[in-house]
Short mmCIF file of C-alpha atoms in Angstrom, two decimals:
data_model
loop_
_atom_site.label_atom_id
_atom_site.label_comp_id
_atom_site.label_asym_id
_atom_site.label_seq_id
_atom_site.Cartn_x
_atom_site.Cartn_y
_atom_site.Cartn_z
CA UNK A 1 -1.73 50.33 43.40
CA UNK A 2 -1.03 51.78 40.23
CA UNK A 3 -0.37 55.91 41.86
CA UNK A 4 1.94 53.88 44.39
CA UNK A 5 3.35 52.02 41.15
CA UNK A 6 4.10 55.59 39.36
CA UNK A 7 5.06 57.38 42.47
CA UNK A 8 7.98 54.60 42.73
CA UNK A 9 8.53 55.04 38.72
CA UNK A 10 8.56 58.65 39.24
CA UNK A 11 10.61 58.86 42.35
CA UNK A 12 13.39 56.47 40.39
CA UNK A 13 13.98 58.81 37.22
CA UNK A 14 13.51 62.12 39.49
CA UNK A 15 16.55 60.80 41.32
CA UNK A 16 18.77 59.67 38.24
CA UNK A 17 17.66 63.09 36.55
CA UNK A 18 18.08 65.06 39.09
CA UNK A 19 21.54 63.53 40.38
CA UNK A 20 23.05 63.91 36.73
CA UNK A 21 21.83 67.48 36.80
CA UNK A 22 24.07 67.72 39.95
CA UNK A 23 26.84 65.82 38.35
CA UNK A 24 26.86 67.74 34.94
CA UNK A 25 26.66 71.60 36.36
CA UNK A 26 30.45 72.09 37.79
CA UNK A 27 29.01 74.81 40.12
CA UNK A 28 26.55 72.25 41.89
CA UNK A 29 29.12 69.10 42.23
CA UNK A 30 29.52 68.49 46.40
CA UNK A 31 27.24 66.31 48.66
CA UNK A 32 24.91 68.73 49.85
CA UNK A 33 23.46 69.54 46.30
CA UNK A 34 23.36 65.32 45.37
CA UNK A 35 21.66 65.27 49.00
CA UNK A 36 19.34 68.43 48.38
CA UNK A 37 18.69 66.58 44.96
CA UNK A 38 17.62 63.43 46.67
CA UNK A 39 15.19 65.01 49.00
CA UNK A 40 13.75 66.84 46.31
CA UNK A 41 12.94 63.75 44.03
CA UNK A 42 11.43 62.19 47.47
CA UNK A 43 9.53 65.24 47.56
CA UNK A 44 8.12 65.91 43.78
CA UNK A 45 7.46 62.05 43.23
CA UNK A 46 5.42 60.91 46.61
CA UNK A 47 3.80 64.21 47.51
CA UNK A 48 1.17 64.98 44.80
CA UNK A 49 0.23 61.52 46.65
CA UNK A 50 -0.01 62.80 50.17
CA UNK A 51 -1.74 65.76 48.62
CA UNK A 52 -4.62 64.06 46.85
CA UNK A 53 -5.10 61.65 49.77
CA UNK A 54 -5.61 64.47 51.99
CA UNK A 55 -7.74 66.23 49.66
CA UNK A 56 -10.21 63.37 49.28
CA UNK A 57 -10.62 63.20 52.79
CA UNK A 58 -10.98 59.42 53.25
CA UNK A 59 -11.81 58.22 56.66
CA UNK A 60 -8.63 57.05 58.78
CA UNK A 61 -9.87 54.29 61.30
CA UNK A 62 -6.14 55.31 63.70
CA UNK A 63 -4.80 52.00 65.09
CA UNK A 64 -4.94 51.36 69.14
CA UNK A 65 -1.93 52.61 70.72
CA UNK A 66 -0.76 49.30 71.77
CA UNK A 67 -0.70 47.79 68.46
CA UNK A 68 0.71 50.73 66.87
CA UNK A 69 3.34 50.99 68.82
CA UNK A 70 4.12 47.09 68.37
CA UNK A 71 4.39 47.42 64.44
CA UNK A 72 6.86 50.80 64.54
CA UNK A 73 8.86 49.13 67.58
CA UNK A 74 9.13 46.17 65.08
CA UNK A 75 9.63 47.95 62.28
CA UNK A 76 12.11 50.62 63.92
CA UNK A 77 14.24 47.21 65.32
CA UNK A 78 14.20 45.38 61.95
CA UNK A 79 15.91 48.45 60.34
CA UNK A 80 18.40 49.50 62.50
CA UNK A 81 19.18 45.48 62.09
CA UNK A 82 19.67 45.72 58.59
CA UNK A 83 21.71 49.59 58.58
CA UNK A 84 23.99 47.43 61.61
CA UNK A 85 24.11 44.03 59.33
CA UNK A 86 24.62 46.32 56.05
CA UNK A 87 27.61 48.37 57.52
CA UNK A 88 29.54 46.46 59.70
CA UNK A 89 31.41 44.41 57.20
CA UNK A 90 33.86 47.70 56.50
CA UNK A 91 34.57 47.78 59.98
CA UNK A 92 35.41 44.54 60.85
CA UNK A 93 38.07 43.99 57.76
CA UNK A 94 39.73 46.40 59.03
CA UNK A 95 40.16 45.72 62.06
CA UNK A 96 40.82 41.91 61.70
CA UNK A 97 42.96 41.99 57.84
CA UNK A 98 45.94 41.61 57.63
CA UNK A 99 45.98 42.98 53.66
CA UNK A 100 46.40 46.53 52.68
CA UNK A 101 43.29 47.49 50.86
CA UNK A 102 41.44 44.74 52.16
CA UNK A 103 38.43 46.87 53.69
CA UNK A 104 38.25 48.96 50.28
CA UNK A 105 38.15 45.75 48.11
CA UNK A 106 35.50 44.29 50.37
CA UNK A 107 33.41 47.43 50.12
CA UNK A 108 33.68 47.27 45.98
CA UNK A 109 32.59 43.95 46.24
CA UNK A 110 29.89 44.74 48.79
CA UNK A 111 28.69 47.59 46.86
CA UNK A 112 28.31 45.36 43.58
CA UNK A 113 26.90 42.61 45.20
CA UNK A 114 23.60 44.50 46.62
CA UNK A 115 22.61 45.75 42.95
CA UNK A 116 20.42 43.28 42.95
CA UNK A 117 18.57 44.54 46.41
CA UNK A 118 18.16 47.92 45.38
CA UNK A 119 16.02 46.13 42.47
CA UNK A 120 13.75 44.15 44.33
CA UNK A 121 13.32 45.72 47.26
CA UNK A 122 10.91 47.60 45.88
CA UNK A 123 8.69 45.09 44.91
CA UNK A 124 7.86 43.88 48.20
CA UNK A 125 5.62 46.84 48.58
CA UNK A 126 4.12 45.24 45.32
CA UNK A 127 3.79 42.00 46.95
CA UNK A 128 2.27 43.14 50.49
CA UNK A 129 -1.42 44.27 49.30
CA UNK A 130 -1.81 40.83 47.13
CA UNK A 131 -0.96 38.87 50.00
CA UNK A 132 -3.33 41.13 52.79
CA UNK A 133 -5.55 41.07 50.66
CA UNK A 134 -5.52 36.98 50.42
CA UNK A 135 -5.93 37.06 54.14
CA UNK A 136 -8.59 39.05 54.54
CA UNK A 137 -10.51 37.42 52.31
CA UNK A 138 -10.21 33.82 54.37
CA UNK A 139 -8.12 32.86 51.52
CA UNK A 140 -5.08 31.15 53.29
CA UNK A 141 -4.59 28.22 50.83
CA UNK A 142 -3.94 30.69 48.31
CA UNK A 143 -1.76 32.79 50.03
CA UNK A 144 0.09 29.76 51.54
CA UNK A 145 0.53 29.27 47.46
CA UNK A 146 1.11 32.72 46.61
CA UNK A 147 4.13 32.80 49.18
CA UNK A 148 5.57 29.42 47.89
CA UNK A 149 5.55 30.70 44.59
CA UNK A 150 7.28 33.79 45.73
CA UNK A 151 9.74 31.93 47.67
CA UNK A 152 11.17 29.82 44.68
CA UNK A 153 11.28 32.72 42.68
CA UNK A 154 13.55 34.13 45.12
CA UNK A 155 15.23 31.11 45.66
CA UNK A 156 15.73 30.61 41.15
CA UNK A 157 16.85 34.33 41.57
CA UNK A 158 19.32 33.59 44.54
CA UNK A 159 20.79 30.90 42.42
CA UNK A 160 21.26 33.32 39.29
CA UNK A 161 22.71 35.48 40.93
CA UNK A 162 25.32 33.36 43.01
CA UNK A 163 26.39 32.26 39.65
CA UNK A 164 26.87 35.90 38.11
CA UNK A 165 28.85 36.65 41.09
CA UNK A 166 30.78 34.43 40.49
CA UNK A 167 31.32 34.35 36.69
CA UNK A 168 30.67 37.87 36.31
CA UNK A 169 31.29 39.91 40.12
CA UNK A 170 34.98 40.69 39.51
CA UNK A 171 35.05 41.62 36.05
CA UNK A 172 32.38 43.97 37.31
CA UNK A 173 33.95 45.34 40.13
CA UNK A 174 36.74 46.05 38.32
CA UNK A 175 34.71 47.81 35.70
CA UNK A 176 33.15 50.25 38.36
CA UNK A 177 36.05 50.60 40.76
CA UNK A 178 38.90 49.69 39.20
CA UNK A 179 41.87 47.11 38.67
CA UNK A 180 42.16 45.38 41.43
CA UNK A 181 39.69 46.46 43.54
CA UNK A 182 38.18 42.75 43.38
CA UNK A 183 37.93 39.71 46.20
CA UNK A 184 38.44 36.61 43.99
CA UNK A 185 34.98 35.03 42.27
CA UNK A 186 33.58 32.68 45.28
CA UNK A 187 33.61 35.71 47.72
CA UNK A 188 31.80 37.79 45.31
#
């Protein structure tokens, strides 16, 4: 847990480093170097992990094909759910507003708004091995409790951060994008 922990740490400031690098040297400035940076933060921070896992040569029990192919059709599904749900909005302001500059302001807003995601995302692969690990050990009344206690968390955090979206989302918006790029507060 704690390589996976600094492989995540590592992978984070390898892309911020890496993308000001990009954004500092005039020469490098255009997509392709931001993109070539990406991948090579991807690379640096996970694959000294790949490496020493394949160098210890721990035993790999491979799953039955049917069961496999179960999890990565789930898996596969569930994410081209969320690319669908996360990019549609654009499309569908404009074709149904009425407003000039009604997709663009929606896109600020929608940009702002999933800060928080790209946060704590990453700590459901925190989360996962306590909970499997609950499981396997017969311990369901605990992980029943574990998940509750993750679940108000969420729910405190989903509250705190209605409210700053509200208070805070425009003022915010307009810092990053500009005056007025904003949707009014209770859309935010």
């Amino acid at each position: 847990l704690a390589a996976y922990a600094n492989a995540l740490a590592a992978d984070a400031a390898l892309r911020v480093l890496l993308a000001a690098v990009v954004a500092l040297v005039p020469a490098l400035a255009s997509s392709s170097w931001f993109g070539l940076a990406l991948l090579l933060a991807i690379l640096i921070a996970h694959g000294w992990v790949i490496a020493l896992t394949r160098r210890t040569g721990a035993p790999v029990t491979p799953p039955r094909r049917r069961a496999a192919t179960a999890a990565v059709a789930g898996l596969l599904g569930a994410g081209i759910f969320s690319q669908v749900l996360l990019n549609v909005g654009p499309l569908l302001i404009q074709a149904f507003a009425t407003a000039i500059g009604a997709a663009g302001a929606f896109q600020a807003t929608f940009n702002v708004a999933r800060i928080p995601l790209f946060l704590l995302v990453p700590l459901q692969s925190l989360l996962v091995p306590a909970f499997v690990r609950l499981l396997a050990e017969g311990e369901s009344r605990d992980a029943r409790r574990f998940l509750g206690r993750i679940a108000l968390l969420i729910a405190g955090l989903a509250v705190l951060a209605a409210l700053a979206g509200l208070l805070l989302g425009p003022w915010a918006i307009e810092l990053v994008f500009g005056a007025g790029g904003a949707l009014p507060g209770p859309l935010v």
